[in-house]
């Protein structure tokens, strides 16, 4: 891996508009479970399939069950940023990183100090009443009994994109604009099998696409540099 790291270091040194596109593998090294690994959420046994529970229609039909599952399995509070989050935040402060585009909902990039973060699937840190739009922190959802409700009586819903829901148009637009301007696109910790997010790579018109993931992805053959290793191991050398 030494030669690949040296190449990556060289490209980072030459770049002025780096964009990092990340998935669950960025957060697993902070201790947050992912969805698709052997021990991931999708391989655990529940009364309903997880994909069903975190769908909009299930949220509408069985909100109490949805929130019980959400509190137990999808509310990652108390975790800290890891080396990947920290290095990306440093690059932004140095003026080299244009943006972070993430599929994660844990807010760890911002906790590390990154400011230009486009959260394709929303964030557990933002919660709004569906009736009056009053904001509530994640701790309110965590500590509520049953279905969290607002003072006005409306349900307080996490600002996360459920199955059957559309991505936020404004966030999508900013993510695509950043990727299209990148002179170095680093994709890390994602299987690149979840759409429409994985399709965002098609907006990159540069020649330096870097993929960092433990396992092969469908886009490996399109990468200028492909590293099959953990993000922490790679970013600790950057």
PDB file of C-alpha atoms in Angstrom:
ATOM      1  CA  UNK A   1       0.000   0.000   0.000  1.00  0.00           C
ATOM      2  CA  UNK A   2       3.046   2.292   0.373  1.00  0.00           C
ATOM      3  CA  UNK A   3       3.145   3.348  -3.290  1.00  0.00           C
ATOM      4  CA  UNK A   4      -0.584   4.108  -3.324  1.00  0.00           C
ATOM      5  CA  UNK A   5      -0.301   6.257  -0.202  1.00  0.00           C
ATOM      6  CA  UNK A   6       2.593   8.179  -1.732  1.00  0.00           C
ATOM      7  CA  UNK A   7       0.565   8.783  -4.895  1.00  0.00           C
ATOM      8  CA  UNK A   8      -2.405   9.948  -2.823  1.00  0.00           C
ATOM      9  CA  UNK A   9      -0.194  12.297  -0.797  1.00  0.00           C
ATOM     10  CA  UNK A  10       1.169  13.786  -4.037  1.00  0.00           C
ATOM     11  CA  UNK A  11      -2.314  14.339  -5.450  1.00  0.00           C
ATOM     12  CA  UNK A  12      -3.520  15.909  -2.195  1.00  0.00           C
ATOM     13  CA  UNK A  13      -0.542  18.263  -2.272  1.00  0.00           C
ATOM     14  CA  UNK A  14      -1.395  19.329  -5.820  1.00  0.00           C
ATOM     15  CA  UNK A  15      -5.147  19.693  -5.250  1.00  0.00           C
ATOM     16  CA  UNK A  16      -7.017  22.872  -4.342  1.00  0.00           C
ATOM     17  CA  UNK A  17     -10.607  21.612  -4.526  1.00  0.00           C
ATOM     18  CA  UNK A  18     -10.779  18.230  -2.808  1.00  0.00           C
ATOM     19  CA  UNK A  19     -14.213  16.708  -2.288  1.00  0.00           C
ATOM     20  CA  UNK A  20     -14.672  13.746   0.024  1.00  0.00           C
ATOM     21  CA  UNK A  21     -17.669  11.485  -0.547  1.00  0.00           C
ATOM     22  CA  UNK A  22     -18.206   9.160   2.419  1.00  0.00           C
ATOM     23  CA  UNK A  23     -20.419   6.353   3.631  1.00  0.00           C
ATOM     24  CA  UNK A  24     -20.928   4.236   6.740  1.00  0.00           C
ATOM     25  CA  UNK A  25     -17.302   3.105   6.813  1.00  0.00           C
ATOM     26  CA  UNK A  26     -16.304   6.616   7.907  1.00  0.00           C
ATOM     27  CA  UNK A  27     -18.307   6.273  11.119  1.00  0.00           C
ATOM     28  CA  UNK A  28     -17.765   2.605  11.962  1.00  0.00           C
ATOM     29  CA  UNK A  29     -14.272   3.451  13.170  1.00  0.00           C
ATOM     30  CA  UNK A  30     -15.908   5.736  15.749  1.00  0.00           C
ATOM     31  CA  UNK A  31     -17.889   2.721  16.966  1.00  0.00           C
ATOM     32  CA  UNK A  32     -21.136   3.384  15.112  1.00  0.00           C
ATOM     33  CA  UNK A  33     -22.506   0.165  13.545  1.00  0.00           C
ATOM     34  CA  UNK A  34     -23.107   0.133   9.811  1.00  0.00           C
ATOM     35  CA  UNK A  35     -26.042  -1.386   7.941  1.00  0.00           C
ATOM     36  CA  UNK A  36     -24.726  -4.034   5.568  1.00  0.00           C
ATOM     37  CA  UNK A  37     -21.804  -5.815   7.229  1.00  0.00           C
ATOM     38  CA  UNK A  38     -22.115  -9.243   8.845  1.00  0.00           C
ATOM     39  CA  UNK A  39     -22.937  -7.629  12.195  1.00  0.00           C
ATOM     40  CA  UNK A  40     -24.754  -4.706  10.622  1.00  0.00           C
ATOM     41  CA  UNK A  41     -28.294  -3.553  11.146  1.00  0.00           C
ATOM     42  CA  UNK A  42     -29.693  -5.399   8.130  1.00  0.00           C
ATOM     43  CA  UNK A  43     -28.412  -8.737   9.431  1.00  0.00           C
ATOM     44  CA  UNK A  44     -30.036  -8.462  12.846  1.00  0.00           C
ATOM     45  CA  UNK A  45     -33.370 -10.099  13.600  1.00  0.00           C
ATOM     46  CA  UNK A  46     -36.404  -7.918  14.211  1.00  0.00           C
ATOM     47  CA  UNK A  47     -40.149  -8.355  14.036  1.00  0.00           C
ATOM     48  CA  UNK A  48     -40.014  -6.522  10.687  1.00  0.00           C
ATOM     49  CA  UNK A  49     -37.147  -6.078   8.204  1.00  0.00           C
ATOM     50  CA  UNK A  50     -35.131  -2.930   9.062  1.00  0.00           C
ATOM     51  CA  UNK A  51     -35.714  -1.610   5.535  1.00  0.00           C
ATOM     52  CA  UNK A  52     -39.438  -1.752   6.266  1.00  0.00           C
ATOM     53  CA  UNK A  53     -39.183  -0.141   9.706  1.00  0.00           C
ATOM     54  CA  UNK A  54     -37.250   2.868   8.422  1.00  0.00           C
ATOM     55  CA  UNK A  55     -39.626   3.508   5.547  1.00  0.00           C
ATOM     56  CA  UNK A  56     -42.010   6.456   5.416  1.00  0.00           C
ATOM     57  CA  UNK A  57     -45.077   4.252   5.161  1.00  0.00           C
ATOM     58  CA  UNK A  58     -44.090   2.251   8.277  1.00  0.00           C
ATOM     59  CA  UNK A  59     -43.414   5.507  10.155  1.00  0.00           C
ATOM     60  CA  UNK A  60     -46.927   6.623   9.239  1.00  0.00           C
ATOM     61  CA  UNK A  61     -48.631   3.319  10.129  1.00  0.00           C
ATOM     62  CA  UNK A  62     -46.664   2.284  13.249  1.00  0.00           C
ATOM     63  CA  UNK A  63     -44.961   5.388  14.634  1.00  0.00           C
ATOM     64  CA  UNK A  64     -44.494   4.005  18.134  1.00  0.00           C
ATOM     65  CA  UNK A  65     -42.618   0.940  16.831  1.00  0.00           C
ATOM     66  CA  UNK A  66     -40.638   3.167  14.466  1.00  0.00           C
ATOM     67  CA  UNK A  67     -39.456   5.417  17.281  1.00  0.00           C
ATOM     68  CA  UNK A  68     -38.569   2.489  19.534  1.00  0.00           C
ATOM     69  CA  UNK A  69     -36.389   1.039  16.779  1.00  0.00           C
ATOM     70  CA  UNK A  70     -34.971   4.457  15.933  1.00  0.00           C
ATOM     71  CA  UNK A  71     -33.908   5.135  19.543  1.00  0.00           C
ATOM     72  CA  UNK A  72     -32.294   1.720  19.936  1.00  0.00           C
ATOM     73  CA  UNK A  73     -30.560   1.411  16.557  1.00  0.00           C
ATOM     74  CA  UNK A  74     -30.319   4.746  14.750  1.00  0.00           C
ATOM     75  CA  UNK A  75     -29.588   7.424  17.339  1.00  0.00           C
ATOM     76  CA  UNK A  76     -25.787   7.471  17.628  1.00  0.00           C
ATOM     77  CA  UNK A  77     -25.147   9.949  20.439  1.00  0.00           C
ATOM     78  CA  UNK A  78     -22.009  10.067  22.574  1.00  0.00           C
ATOM     79  CA  UNK A  79     -19.609   9.078  19.781  1.00  0.00           C
ATOM     80  CA  UNK A  80     -16.478  11.037  18.864  1.00  0.00           C
ATOM     81  CA  UNK A  81     -14.920  11.905  15.495  1.00  0.00           C
ATOM     82  CA  UNK A  82     -12.061   9.679  14.334  1.00  0.00           C
ATOM     83  CA  UNK A  83      -8.890  10.388  12.373  1.00  0.00           C
ATOM     84  CA  UNK A  84     -10.742  10.567   9.046  1.00  0.00           C
ATOM     85  CA  UNK A  85     -13.136  13.245  10.326  1.00  0.00           C
ATOM     86  CA  UNK A  86     -10.229  15.154  11.859  1.00  0.00           C
ATOM     87  CA  UNK A  87      -8.021  15.140   8.760  1.00  0.00           C
ATOM     88  CA  UNK A  88     -10.900  16.283   6.554  1.00  0.00           C
ATOM     89  CA  UNK A  89     -11.662  19.153   8.942  1.00  0.00           C
ATOM     90  CA  UNK A  90      -7.984  20.144   8.860  1.00  0.00           C
ATOM     91  CA  UNK A  91      -7.935  20.152   5.048  1.00  0.00           C
ATOM     92  CA  UNK A  92     -10.957  22.459   5.025  1.00  0.00           C
ATOM     93  CA  UNK A  93      -9.239  24.901   7.393  1.00  0.00           C
ATOM     94  CA  UNK A  94      -6.152  24.802   5.157  1.00  0.00           C
ATOM     95  CA  UNK A  95      -8.311  25.736   2.165  1.00  0.00           C
ATOM     96  CA  UNK A  96      -7.761  22.467   0.302  1.00  0.00           C
ATOM     97  CA  UNK A  97     -11.107  20.752   0.912  1.00  0.00           C
ATOM     98  CA  UNK A  98     -14.083  22.139  -0.974  1.00  0.00           C
ATOM     99  CA  UNK A  99     -16.722  20.010   0.747  1.00  0.00           C
ATOM    100  CA  UNK A 100     -17.683  16.751   2.407  1.00  0.00           C
ATOM    101  CA  UNK A 101     -20.613  14.868   0.896  1.00  0.00           C
ATOM    102  CA  UNK A 102     -21.839  12.211   3.308  1.00  0.00           C
ATOM    103  CA  UNK A 103     -24.436   9.465   3.464  1.00  0.00           C
ATOM    104  CA  UNK A 104     -24.127   9.401   7.273  1.00  0.00           C
ATOM    105  CA  UNK A 105     -26.601  10.971   9.675  1.00  0.00           C
ATOM    106  CA  UNK A 106     -24.469  11.211  12.835  1.00  0.00           C
ATOM    107  CA  UNK A 107     -23.091  14.757  12.559  1.00  0.00           C
ATOM    108  CA  UNK A 108     -19.515  13.678  13.347  1.00  0.00           C
ATOM    109  CA  UNK A 109     -18.002  15.693  10.491  1.00  0.00           C
ATOM    110  CA  UNK A 110     -19.358  18.904  12.026  1.00  0.00           C
ATOM    111  CA  UNK A 111     -18.277  17.762  15.478  1.00  0.00           C
ATOM    112  CA  UNK A 112     -14.726  17.457  14.123  1.00  0.00           C
ATOM    113  CA  UNK A 113     -14.870  21.022  12.789  1.00  0.00           C
ATOM    114  CA  UNK A 114     -15.980  20.649   9.164  1.00  0.00           C
ATOM    115  CA  UNK A 115     -18.385  23.353   8.018  1.00  0.00           C
ATOM    116  CA  UNK A 116     -19.186  22.548   4.388  1.00  0.00           C
ATOM    117  CA  UNK A 117     -20.906  19.208   4.905  1.00  0.00           C
ATOM    118  CA  UNK A 118     -23.719  18.077   2.620  1.00  0.00           C
ATOM    119  CA  UNK A 119     -25.726  15.380   4.405  1.00  0.00           C
ATOM    120  CA  UNK A 120     -27.588  13.484   1.687  1.00  0.00           C
ATOM    121  CA  UNK A 121     -29.620  11.436   4.166  1.00  0.00           C
ATOM    122  CA  UNK A 122     -30.179  14.148   6.763  1.00  0.00           C
ATOM    123  CA  UNK A 123     -29.075  14.240  10.395  1.00  0.00           C
ATOM    124  CA  UNK A 124     -30.245  12.814  13.721  1.00  0.00           C
ATOM    125  CA  UNK A 125     -29.214  16.129  15.283  1.00  0.00           C
ATOM    126  CA  UNK A 126     -32.077  17.962  13.559  1.00  0.00           C
ATOM    127  CA  UNK A 127     -35.661  17.170  14.567  1.00  0.00           C
ATOM    128  CA  UNK A 128     -38.753  19.166  13.712  1.00  0.00           C
ATOM    129  CA  UNK A 129     -42.431  19.175  14.587  1.00  0.00           C
ATOM    130  CA  UNK A 130     -44.325  18.102  11.475  1.00  0.00           C
ATOM    131  CA  UNK A 131     -47.054  20.616  12.325  1.00  0.00           C
ATOM    132  CA  UNK A 132     -45.334  23.845  13.424  1.00  0.00           C
ATOM    133  CA  UNK A 133     -41.694  23.101  12.435  1.00  0.00           C
ATOM    134  CA  UNK A 134     -40.322  23.839  15.918  1.00  0.00           C
ATOM    135  CA  UNK A 135     -36.778  22.506  16.297  1.00  0.00           C
ATOM    136  CA  UNK A 136     -35.846  19.860  18.864  1.00  0.00           C
ATOM    137  CA  UNK A 137     -32.389  18.390  19.669  1.00  0.00           C
ATOM    138  CA  UNK A 138     -31.621  14.669  19.369  1.00  0.00           C
ATOM    139  CA  UNK A 139     -31.742  14.297  23.158  1.00  0.00           C
ATOM    140  CA  UNK A 140     -35.434  15.196  23.094  1.00  0.00           C
ATOM    141  CA  UNK A 141     -36.138  12.212  20.853  1.00  0.00           C
ATOM    142  CA  UNK A 142     -33.913   9.974  22.972  1.00  0.00           C
ATOM    143  CA  UNK A 143     -35.603  10.891  26.255  1.00  0.00           C
ATOM    144  CA  UNK A 144     -39.206  10.980  25.030  1.00  0.00           C
ATOM    145  CA  UNK A 145     -41.559   8.152  25.918  1.00  0.00           C
ATOM    146  CA  UNK A 146     -43.298   6.546  22.975  1.00  0.00           C
ATOM    147  CA  UNK A 147     -43.970   8.974  20.138  1.00  0.00           C
ATOM    148  CA  UNK A 148     -42.177  12.311  20.692  1.00  0.00           C
ATOM    149  CA  UNK A 149     -44.609  15.187  20.431  1.00  0.00           C
ATOM    150  CA  UNK A 150     -44.334  18.959  20.274  1.00  0.00           C
ATOM    151  CA  UNK A 151     -46.015  21.486  22.557  1.00  0.00           C
ATOM    152  CA  UNK A 152     -48.529  22.001  19.747  1.00  0.00           C
ATOM    153  CA  UNK A 153     -49.353  18.280  19.659  1.00  0.00           C
ATOM    154  CA  UNK A 154     -47.565  17.466  16.411  1.00  0.00           C
ATOM    155  CA  UNK A 155     -45.102  14.569  16.059  1.00  0.00           C
ATOM    156  CA  UNK A 156     -41.431  15.527  16.284  1.00  0.00           C
ATOM    157  CA  UNK A 157     -39.802  13.776  13.318  1.00  0.00           C
ATOM    158  CA  UNK A 158     -36.050  13.320  12.834  1.00  0.00           C
ATOM    159  CA  UNK A 159     -34.702  15.150   9.798  1.00  0.00           C
ATOM    160  CA  UNK A 160     -33.446  11.927   8.229  1.00  0.00           C
ATOM    161  CA  UNK A 161     -34.390  10.601   4.812  1.00  0.00           C
ATOM    162  CA  UNK A 162     -36.451   7.433   5.180  1.00  0.00           C
ATOM    163  CA  UNK A 163     -37.042   4.869   2.468  1.00  0.00           C
ATOM    164  CA  UNK A 164     -39.734   6.149   0.061  1.00  0.00           C
ATOM    165  CA  UNK A 165     -38.724   9.758   0.788  1.00  0.00           C
ATOM    166  CA  UNK A 166     -36.883  12.054  -1.614  1.00  0.00           C
ATOM    167  CA  UNK A 167     -33.457  13.530  -0.937  1.00  0.00           C
ATOM    168  CA  UNK A 168     -33.457  17.251  -0.162  1.00  0.00           C
ATOM    169  CA  UNK A 169     -33.187  19.124  -3.476  1.00  0.00           C
ATOM    170  CA  UNK A 170     -31.048  21.919  -2.060  1.00  0.00           C
ATOM    171  CA  UNK A 171     -28.574  19.495  -0.478  1.00  0.00           C
ATOM    172  CA  UNK A 172     -28.416  17.452  -3.667  1.00  0.00           C
ATOM    173  CA  UNK A 173     -27.735  20.568  -5.716  1.00  0.00           C
ATOM    174  CA  UNK A 174     -24.887  21.685  -3.474  1.00  0.00           C
ATOM    175  CA  UNK A 175     -23.355  18.191  -3.420  1.00  0.00           C
ATOM    176  CA  UNK A 176     -23.459  17.890  -7.213  1.00  0.00           C
ATOM    177  CA  UNK A 177     -21.997  21.382  -7.648  1.00  0.00           C
ATOM    178  CA  UNK A 178     -19.106  20.562  -5.316  1.00  0.00           C
ATOM    179  CA  UNK A 179     -18.357  17.207  -6.973  1.00  0.00           C
ATOM    180  CA  UNK A 180     -18.416  18.792 -10.428  1.00  0.00           C
ATOM    181  CA  UNK A 181     -15.829  21.391  -9.300  1.00  0.00           C
ATOM    182  CA  UNK A 182     -13.496  18.903  -7.604  1.00  0.00           C
ATOM    183  CA  UNK A 183      -9.945  18.437  -8.862  1.00  0.00           C
ATOM    184  CA  UNK A 184      -9.592  15.399  -6.571  1.00  0.00           C
ATOM    185  CA  UNK A 185     -12.546  13.233  -5.531  1.00  0.00           C
ATOM    186  CA  UNK A 186     -11.882  10.853  -2.639  1.00  0.00           C
ATOM    187  CA  UNK A 187     -14.613   8.289  -2.036  1.00  0.00           C
ATOM    188  CA  UNK A 188     -14.337   6.354   1.209  1.00  0.00           C
ATOM    189  CA  UNK A 189     -16.171   3.857   3.374  1.00  0.00           C
ATOM    190  CA  UNK A 190     -19.040   3.176   1.010  1.00  0.00           C
ATOM    191  CA  UNK A 191     -20.080   0.143  -1.012  1.00  0.00           C
ATOM    192  CA  UNK A 192     -21.456   2.472  -3.711  1.00  0.00           C
ATOM    193  CA  UNK A 193     -24.562   0.341  -4.046  1.00  0.00           C
ATOM    194  CA  UNK A 194     -27.118   2.781  -2.581  1.00  0.00           C
ATOM    195  CA  UNK A 195     -28.838   4.995  -5.136  1.00  0.00           C
ATOM    196  CA  UNK A 196     -29.315   7.774  -5.956  1.00  0.00           C
ATOM    197  CA  UNK A 197     -26.295   8.680  -3.792  1.00  0.00           C
ATOM    198  CA  UNK A 198     -23.834   6.376  -5.616  1.00  0.00           C
ATOM    199  CA  UNK A 199     -24.807   7.959  -8.921  1.00  0.00           C
ATOM    200  CA  UNK A 200     -23.356  11.280  -7.767  1.00  0.00           C
ATOM    201  CA  UNK A 201     -19.900  10.081  -8.834  1.00  0.00           C
ATOM    202  CA  UNK A 202     -21.056  10.535 -12.411  1.00  0.00           C
ATOM    203  CA  UNK A 203     -20.890  14.315 -11.944  1.00  0.00           C
ATOM    204  CA  UNK A 204     -17.130  14.198 -11.425  1.00  0.00           C
ATOM    205  CA  UNK A 205     -15.352  15.114 -14.632  1.00  0.00           C
ATOM    206  CA  UNK A 206     -11.784  14.986 -13.363  1.00  0.00           C
ATOM    207  CA  UNK A 207      -9.139  12.310 -13.775  1.00  0.00           C
ATOM    208  CA  UNK A 208      -8.286  11.716 -10.116  1.00  0.00           C
ATOM    209  CA  UNK A 209     -10.985   9.543  -8.602  1.00  0.00           C
ATOM    210  CA  UNK A 210      -9.725   7.773  -5.471  1.00  0.00           C
ATOM    211  CA  UNK A 211     -11.651   4.899  -3.875  1.00  0.00           C
ATOM    212  CA  UNK A 212     -10.831   3.773  -0.335  1.00  0.00           C
ATOM    213  CA  UNK A 213     -12.886   0.853   0.949  1.00  0.00           C
ATOM    214  CA  UNK A 214     -12.184  -2.473   2.635  1.00  0.00           C
ATOM    215  CA  UNK A 215     -14.135  -4.390  -0.011  1.00  0.00           C
ATOM    216  CA  UNK A 216     -14.331  -3.984  -3.799  1.00  0.00           C
ATOM    217  CA  UNK A 217     -17.031  -1.674  -5.195  1.00  0.00           C
ATOM    218  CA  UNK A 218     -18.797  -1.519  -8.582  1.00  0.00           C
ATOM    219  CA  UNK A 219     -16.763   1.618  -9.367  1.00  0.00           C
ATOM    220  CA  UNK A 220     -13.267   0.217  -8.750  1.00  0.00           C
ATOM    221  CA  UNK A 221     -12.544  -0.112 -12.468  1.00  0.00           C
ATOM    222  CA  UNK A 222     -13.291   3.598 -12.947  1.00  0.00           C
ATOM    223  CA  UNK A 223     -10.902   4.793 -10.230  1.00  0.00           C
ATOM    224  CA  UNK A 224      -7.487   6.279 -10.920  1.00  0.00           C
ATOM    225  CA  UNK A 225      -6.410   4.971  -7.511  1.00  0.00           C
ATOM    226  CA  UNK A 226      -8.066   2.188  -5.515  1.00  0.00           C
ATOM    227  CA  UNK A 227      -7.060   1.268  -1.958  1.00  0.00           C
ATOM    228  CA  UNK A 228      -8.691  -1.720  -0.267  1.00  0.00           C
ATOM    229  CA  UNK A 229      -8.015  -0.932   3.380  1.00  0.00           C
ATOM    230  CA  UNK A 230      -9.583   0.837   6.345  1.00  0.00           C
ATOM    231  CA  UNK A 231     -10.025   4.590   6.204  1.00  0.00           C
ATOM    232  CA  UNK A 232      -8.346   4.977   9.578  1.00  0.00           C
ATOM    233  CA  UNK A 233      -5.224   3.213   8.394  1.00  0.00           C
ATOM    234  CA  UNK A 234      -5.068   5.339   5.262  1.00  0.00           C
ATOM    235  CA  UNK A 235      -5.926   8.715   6.811  1.00  0.00           C
ATOM    236  CA  UNK A 236      -3.527   8.211   9.715  1.00  0.00           C
ATOM    237  CA  UNK A 237      -0.780   8.422   7.075  1.00  0.00           C
ATOM    238  CA  UNK A 238      -2.126  11.625   5.549  1.00  0.00           C
TER     239      UNK A 238
END
